[in-house]
């Protein structure tokens, strides 16, 4: 009986080691995938946010263009209220155009233009 318990203990220990190795491998793969998804290239995130929430300038904040993001936000909220939505409509159109431009560029071209070259508009 003692022999069976020892075998069962060895099996449990071996299964634990296997689980630990698999968990470490999965965690490493997840970390690598996360680096690739977020990374330095924010093209898809910025493009979708520009199309959906372009008037608020969120895509500008994502790319690090804080001044331009604040400009869009102020125009949408303040001037939009003063002009009965005309200024807000213009900023939404700008966001839509920028989102389409972002998503149609290649990853390399987007990265070089908007993240390395720091081109804030169109």
XYZ file of N, CA, C and O in Angstrom:
488
model
N 0.822 -1.182 0.000
C 0.000 0.000 0.000
C 0.866 1.246 0.000
O 0.542 2.216 -0.650
N 1.947 1.232 0.722
C 2.865 2.356 0.778
C 3.463 2.617 -0.605
O 3.699 3.758 -0.981
N 3.698 1.535 -1.343
C 4.233 1.625 -2.707
C 3.250 2.363 -3.619
O 3.658 3.193 -4.433
N 1.942 2.072 -3.488
C 0.929 2.724 -4.326
C 0.859 4.215 -4.032
O 0.724 5.030 -4.941
N 0.936 4.596 -2.745
C 0.902 6.005 -2.368
C 2.122 6.735 -2.925
O 2.037 7.870 -3.360
N 3.246 6.080 -2.911
C 4.456 6.684 -3.430
C 4.323 6.899 -4.932
O 4.680 7.961 -5.451
N 3.794 5.906 -5.649
C 3.596 6.043 -7.081
C 2.619 7.176 -7.384
O 2.831 7.969 -8.290
N 1.540 7.251 -6.604
C 0.550 8.304 -6.793
C 1.169 9.677 -6.503
O 0.925 10.648 -7.220
N 1.995 9.760 -5.479
C 2.684 11.010 -5.144
C 3.650 11.418 -6.245
O 3.744 12.588 -6.598
N 4.383 10.436 -6.777
C 5.307 10.731 -7.883
C 4.548 11.221 -9.109
O 4.987 12.150 -9.791
N 3.416 10.582 -9.373
C 2.602 10.977 -10.516
C 2.074 12.410 -10.336
O 2.086 13.210 -11.273
N 1.634 12.718 -9.128
C 1.119 14.061 -8.856
C 2.236 15.097 -8.995
O 2.031 16.188 -9.540
N 3.409 14.769 -8.498
C 4.543 15.687 -8.597
C 4.924 15.923 -10.054
O 5.181 17.046 -10.485
N 4.933 14.858 -10.834
C 5.268 14.965 -12.255
C 4.209 15.777 -12.998
O 4.541 16.631 -13.824
N 2.941 15.534 -12.675
C 1.859 16.297 -13.308
C 1.969 17.774 -12.936
O 1.718 18.665 -13.765
N 2.350 18.056 -11.700
C 2.535 19.441 -11.261
C 3.642 20.136 -12.038
O 3.521 21.304 -12.416
N 4.736 19.424 -12.255
C 5.853 19.992 -13.022
C 5.435 20.274 -14.463
O 5.771 21.314 -15.029
N 4.704 19.310 -15.052
C 4.219 19.502 -16.424
C 3.294 20.716 -16.513
O 3.381 21.522 -17.442
N 2.406 20.826 -15.522
C 1.470 21.956 -15.505
C 2.234 23.276 -15.387
O 1.910 24.251 -16.060
N 3.247 23.294 -14.551
C 4.041 24.504 -14.350
C 4.731 24.915 -15.652
O 4.735 26.094 -16.028
N 5.304 23.935 -16.360
C 5.981 24.221 -17.625
C 4.991 24.746 -18.670
O 5.280 25.702 -19.388
N 3.817 24.116 -18.750
C 2.798 24.550 -19.716
C 2.285 25.954 -19.383
O 2.073 26.772 -20.274
N 2.093 26.218 -18.086
C 1.615 27.534 -17.666
C 2.647 28.608 -18.002
O 2.292 29.696 -18.476
N 3.918 28.310 -17.792
C 4.977 29.278 -18.108
C 5.037 29.521 -19.612
O 5.152 30.665 -20.053
N 4.916 28.448 -20.383
C 4.939 28.576 -21.837
C 3.755 29.420 -22.324
O 3.913 30.313 -23.156
N 2.564 29.168 -21.780
C 1.373 29.923 -22.159
C 1.516 31.395 -21.769
O 1.159 32.288 -22.537
N 2.050 31.643 -20.583
C 2.251 33.025 -20.141
C 3.243 33.753 -21.044
O 3.045 34.924 -21.387
N 4.306 33.068 -21.454
C 5.283 33.674 -22.356
C 4.658 33.998 -23.712
O 4.906 35.058 -24.284
N 3.832 33.066 -24.222
C 3.160 33.294 -25.499
C 2.195 34.469 -25.394
O 2.110 35.299 -26.297
N 1.469 34.551 -24.287
C 0.534 35.650 -24.076
C 1.270 36.984 -24.019
O 0.853 37.965 -24.626
N 2.381 37.018 -23.298
C 3.166 38.245 -23.178
C 3.693 38.676 -24.541
O 3.642 39.860 -24.898
N 4.171 37.724 -25.319
C 4.689 38.032 -26.656
C 3.576 38.551 -27.558
O 3.763 39.516 -28.301
N 2.404 37.928 -27.490
C 1.268 38.377 -28.292
C 0.801 39.759 -27.892
O 0.427 40.582 -28.727
N 0.827 40.041 -26.606
C 0.416 41.354 -26.110
C 1.367 42.437 -26.601
O 0.940 43.519 -26.997
N 2.652 42.135 -26.613
C 3.631 43.104 -27.120
C 3.370 43.390 -28.590
O 3.448 44.521 -29.036
N 3.065 42.346 -29.352
C 2.810 42.519 -30.779
C 1.516 43.253 -31.059
O 1.409 44.032 -31.983
N 0.494 43.026 -30.220
C -0.806 43.652 -30.452
C -0.795 45.129 -30.098
O -1.299 45.957 -30.828
N -0.240 45.459 -28.949
C -0.228 46.855 -28.532
C 0.943 47.561 -29.151
O 0.799 48.543 -29.849
N 2.088 47.035 -28.905
C 3.336 47.507 -29.458
C 3.417 48.994 -29.699
O 2.771 49.790 -29.056
N 4.248 49.369 -30.636
C 4.399 50.760 -30.984
C 3.429 51.160 -32.087
O 3.208 52.333 -32.302
N 2.869 50.197 -32.794
C 1.989 50.513 -33.900
C 0.538 50.471 -33.434
O 0.013 49.426 -33.128
N -0.096 51.622 -33.416
C -1.452 51.749 -32.896
C -2.439 52.033 -34.022
O -3.463 52.659 -33.809
N -2.144 51.568 -35.204
C -2.922 51.903 -36.392
C -4.382 51.507 -36.278
O -5.272 52.343 -36.489
N -4.665 50.273 -35.939
C -6.050 49.794 -35.923
C -6.847 50.490 -34.825
O -7.968 50.948 -35.062
N -6.276 50.598 -33.643
C -6.960 51.264 -32.544
C -7.258 52.720 -32.890
O -8.383 53.191 -32.727
N -6.273 53.435 -33.386
C -6.462 54.847 -33.734
C -7.460 54.994 -34.880
O -8.306 55.895 -34.869
N -7.399 54.108 -35.865
C -8.312 54.180 -37.006
C -9.756 53.959 -36.615
O -10.655 54.704 -37.018
N -10.004 52.946 -35.806
C -11.378 52.660 -35.385
C -11.912 53.765 -34.478
O -13.051 54.212 -34.624
N -11.085 54.226 -33.545
C -11.524 55.319 -32.677
C -11.773 56.601 -33.464
O -12.684 57.364 -33.140
N -10.988 56.850 -34.487
C -11.191 58.043 -35.313
C -12.532 57.960 -36.047
O -13.252 58.959 -36.135
N -12.880 56.780 -36.539
C -14.148 56.628 -37.252
C -15.333 56.713 -36.296
O -16.313 57.393 -36.557
N -15.236 56.057 -35.153
C -16.368 55.978 -34.231
C -16.487 57.237 -33.355
O -17.578 57.769 -33.182
N -15.384 57.702 -32.794
C -15.400 58.828 -31.850
C -14.511 59.971 -32.313
O -13.936 60.689 -31.491
N -14.414 60.156 -33.606
C -13.475 61.127 -34.171
C -13.669 62.546 -33.708
O -12.712 63.291 -33.546
N -14.891 62.960 -33.481
C -15.155 64.328 -33.068
C -14.570 64.671 -31.715
O -14.274 65.827 -31.435
N -14.398 63.680 -30.868
C -13.841 63.923 -29.545
C -12.318 63.891 -29.531
O -11.699 64.183 -28.516
N -11.688 63.502 -30.628
C -10.231 63.530 -30.738
C -9.520 62.436 -29.964
O -8.316 62.540 -29.713
N -10.229 61.388 -29.587
C -9.610 60.322 -28.794
C -8.454 59.675 -29.555
O -7.436 59.331 -28.963
N -8.599 59.547 -30.858
C -7.526 58.944 -31.655
C -6.249 59.788 -31.592
O -5.153 59.252 -31.658
N -6.395 61.086 -31.441
C -5.222 61.956 -31.320
C -4.498 61.703 -29.998
O -3.277 61.662 -29.949
N -5.285 61.534 -28.917
C -4.675 61.240 -27.624
C -3.951 59.891 -27.652
O -2.877 59.747 -27.075
N -4.520 58.899 -28.341
C -3.901 57.573 -28.451
C -2.537 57.678 -29.131
O -1.588 57.011 -28.747
N -2.447 58.538 -30.136
C -1.192 58.695 -30.879
C -0.225 59.668 -30.202
O 0.888 59.847 -30.675
N -0.647 60.288 -29.113
C 0.242 61.193 -28.388
C 0.149 62.644 -28.828
O 0.965 63.466 -28.435
N -0.852 62.980 -29.626
C -1.047 64.360 -30.075
C -2.054 65.033 -29.147
O -3.213 65.242 -29.505
N -1.616 65.402 -27.967
C -2.534 65.949 -26.965
C -3.116 67.302 -27.377
O -4.303 67.550 -27.182
N -2.288 68.174 -27.935
C -2.768 69.502 -28.342
C -3.868 69.371 -29.401
O -4.926 70.005 -29.289
N -3.660 68.524 -30.391
C -4.637 68.328 -31.445
C -5.913 67.669 -30.904
O -7.020 67.984 -31.334
N -5.742 66.744 -29.954
C -6.901 66.100 -29.329
C -7.753 67.100 -28.569
O -8.985 67.075 -28.646
N -7.093 68.020 -27.847
C -7.828 69.050 -27.108
C -8.536 69.997 -28.072
O -9.677 70.397 -27.832
N -7.888 70.322 -29.185
C -8.512 71.183 -30.193
C -9.804 70.548 -30.698
O -10.850 71.198 -30.756
N -9.757 69.272 -31.079
C -10.955 68.599 -31.570
C -12.038 68.528 -30.493
O -13.224 68.732 -30.772
N -11.646 68.240 -29.277
C -12.597 68.133 -28.174
C -13.289 69.470 -27.909
O -14.513 69.534 -27.777
N -12.526 70.552 -27.885
C -13.097 71.888 -27.640
C -14.008 72.293 -28.788
O -15.109 72.817 -28.558
N -13.578 72.064 -30.012
C -14.416 72.423 -31.161
C -15.732 71.650 -31.113
O -16.796 72.212 -31.341
N -15.655 70.358 -30.796
C -16.867 69.547 -30.763
C -17.814 69.999 -29.665
O -19.009 70.179 -29.904
N -17.306 70.217 -28.479
C -18.189 70.522 -27.350
C -18.588 72.006 -27.318
O -19.776 72.334 -27.323
N -17.613 72.901 -27.314
C -17.903 74.327 -27.151
C -18.468 74.934 -28.439
O -19.587 75.452 -28.453
N -17.686 74.859 -29.506
C -18.156 75.456 -30.760
C -19.350 74.701 -31.330
O -20.183 75.287 -32.013
N -19.424 73.422 -31.045
C -20.592 72.658 -31.493
C -21.867 73.169 -30.870
O -22.910 73.239 -31.526
N -21.798 73.534 -29.593
C -22.971 74.084 -28.908
C -23.314 75.471 -29.435
O -24.487 75.818 -29.627
N -22.287 76.287 -29.688
C -22.507 77.666 -30.158
C -23.054 77.683 -31.584
O -23.932 78.488 -31.913
N -22.555 76.789 -32.423
C -22.961 76.789 -33.842
C -24.070 75.779 -34.132
O -24.307 75.436 -35.292
N -24.733 75.327 -33.097
C -25.842 74.362 -33.244
C -25.407 73.082 -33.959
O -26.148 72.519 -34.767
N -24.199 72.637 -33.694
C -23.732 71.357 -34.210
C -22.948 71.404 -35.502
O -22.426 70.379 -35.946
N -22.856 72.554 -36.135
C -22.135 72.636 -37.406
C -20.649 72.367 -37.198
O -20.048 71.576 -37.936
N -20.046 72.993 -36.198
C -18.624 72.766 -35.926
C -18.376 71.323 -35.493
O -17.380 70.706 -35.873
N -19.295 70.771 -34.703
C -19.160 69.376 -34.267
C -19.224 68.429 -35.459
O -18.476 67.450 -35.531
N -20.101 68.727 -36.397
C -20.200 67.888 -37.603
C -18.902 67.917 -38.390
O -18.475 66.888 -38.934
N -18.274 69.085 -38.453
C -17.006 69.202 -39.178
C -15.922 68.348 -38.520
O -15.142 67.685 -39.213
N -15.876 68.347 -37.183
C -14.852 67.540 -36.511
C -15.127 66.052 -36.686
O -14.189 65.264 -36.768
N -16.390 65.656 -36.729
C -16.713 64.238 -36.960
C -16.287 63.820 -38.373
O -15.803 62.710 -38.576
N -16.453 64.712 -39.329
C -16.024 64.409 -40.700
C -14.500 64.290 -40.757
O -13.965 63.384 -41.399
N -13.802 65.189 -40.057
C -12.338 65.109 -39.997
C -11.908 63.771 -39.389
O -11.016 63.102 -39.901
N -12.559 63.376 -38.296
C -12.249 62.090 -37.660
C -12.503 60.919 -38.592
O -11.704 59.981 -38.659
N -13.609 60.955 -39.328
C -13.924 59.883 -40.275
C -12.856 59.779 -41.362
O -12.362 58.688 -41.666
N -12.471 60.915 -41.910
C -11.442 60.924 -42.961
C -10.118 60.402 -42.411
O -9.454 59.576 -43.046
N -9.727 60.882 -41.228
C -8.463 60.423 -40.643
C -8.505 58.925 -40.352
O -7.515 58.228 -40.560
N -9.628 58.425 -39.857
C -9.747 56.996 -39.586
C -9.578 56.161 -40.837
O -8.890 55.139 -40.835
N -10.182 56.595 -41.920
C -10.043 55.875 -43.194
C -8.596 55.924 -43.672
O -8.046 54.918 -44.125
N -7.965 57.089 -43.548
C -6.562 57.218 -43.955
C -5.682 56.292 -43.118
O -4.817 55.588 -43.652
N -5.893 56.276 -41.796
C -5.092 55.427 -40.915
C -5.210 53.956 -41.313
O -4.218 53.241 -41.387
N -6.435 53.520 -41.561
C -6.659 52.094 -41.816
C -6.232 51.659 -43.211
O -6.010 50.470 -43.436
N -6.124 52.596 -44.146
C -5.720 52.204 -45.500
C -4.204 52.254 -45.704
O -3.714 51.743 -46.702
N -3.491 52.846 -44.779
C -2.026 52.866 -44.884
C -1.460 51.521 -44.435
O -2.048 50.833 -43.609
N -0.301 51.174 -44.959
C 0.384 49.975 -44.488
C 0.893 50.236 -43.077
O 1.033 51.387 -42.663
N 1.157 49.181 -42.341
C 1.646 49.331 -40.968
C 2.918 50.171 -40.917
O 3.062 51.057 -40.088
N 3.832 49.873 -41.828
C 5.108 50.586 -41.850
C 4.916 52.058 -42.194
O 5.496 52.939 -41.564
N 4.076 52.329 -43.191
C 3.828 53.703 -43.607
C 3.137 54.498 -42.484
O 3.495 55.643 -42.200
N 2.160 53.872 -41.809
C 1.480 54.527 -40.688
C 2.469 54.850 -39.580
O 2.489 55.957 -39.051
N 3.282 53.859 -39.228
C 4.258 54.039 -38.150
C 5.226 55.172 -38.473
O 5.472 56.047 -37.653
N 5.764 55.167 -39.696
C 6.731 56.196 -40.091
C 6.099 57.587 -40.167
O 6.729 58.581 -39.821
N 4.850 57.666 -40.618
C 4.200 58.962 -40.796
C 3.710 59.557 -39.481
O 3.974 60.719 -39.185
N 2.982 58.766 -38.703
C 2.282 59.332 -37.545
C 2.971 59.104 -36.204
O 2.689 59.820 -35.249
N 3.843 58.119 -36.112
C 4.487 57.874 -34.838
C 5.955 58.302 -34.836
O 6.436 58.810 -33.840
N 6.635 58.113 -35.942
C 8.027 58.564 -36.025
C 8.068 60.005 -36.536
O 8.695 60.872 -35.938
N 7.359 60.268 -37.649
C 7.361 61.598 -38.256
C 6.496 62.599 -37.529
O 6.604 63.800 -37.758
N 5.604 62.150 -36.648
C 4.728 63.012 -35.851
C 3.926 63.996 -36.710
O 3.859 65.181 -36.444
N 3.283 63.474 -37.767
C 2.409 64.298 -38.600
C 1.032 64.326 -37.937
O 0.317 63.337 -37.954
N 0.611 65.475 -37.371
C -0.603 65.492 -36.561
C -1.925 65.497 -37.333
O -2.931 65.010 -36.836
N -1.969 66.060 -38.526
C -3.237 66.150 -39.255
C -3.114 65.455 -40.606
O -2.132 65.619 -41.307
N -4.129 64.729 -40.971
C -4.251 64.005 -42.235
C -2.927 63.407 -42.603
O -2.526 63.036 -43.551
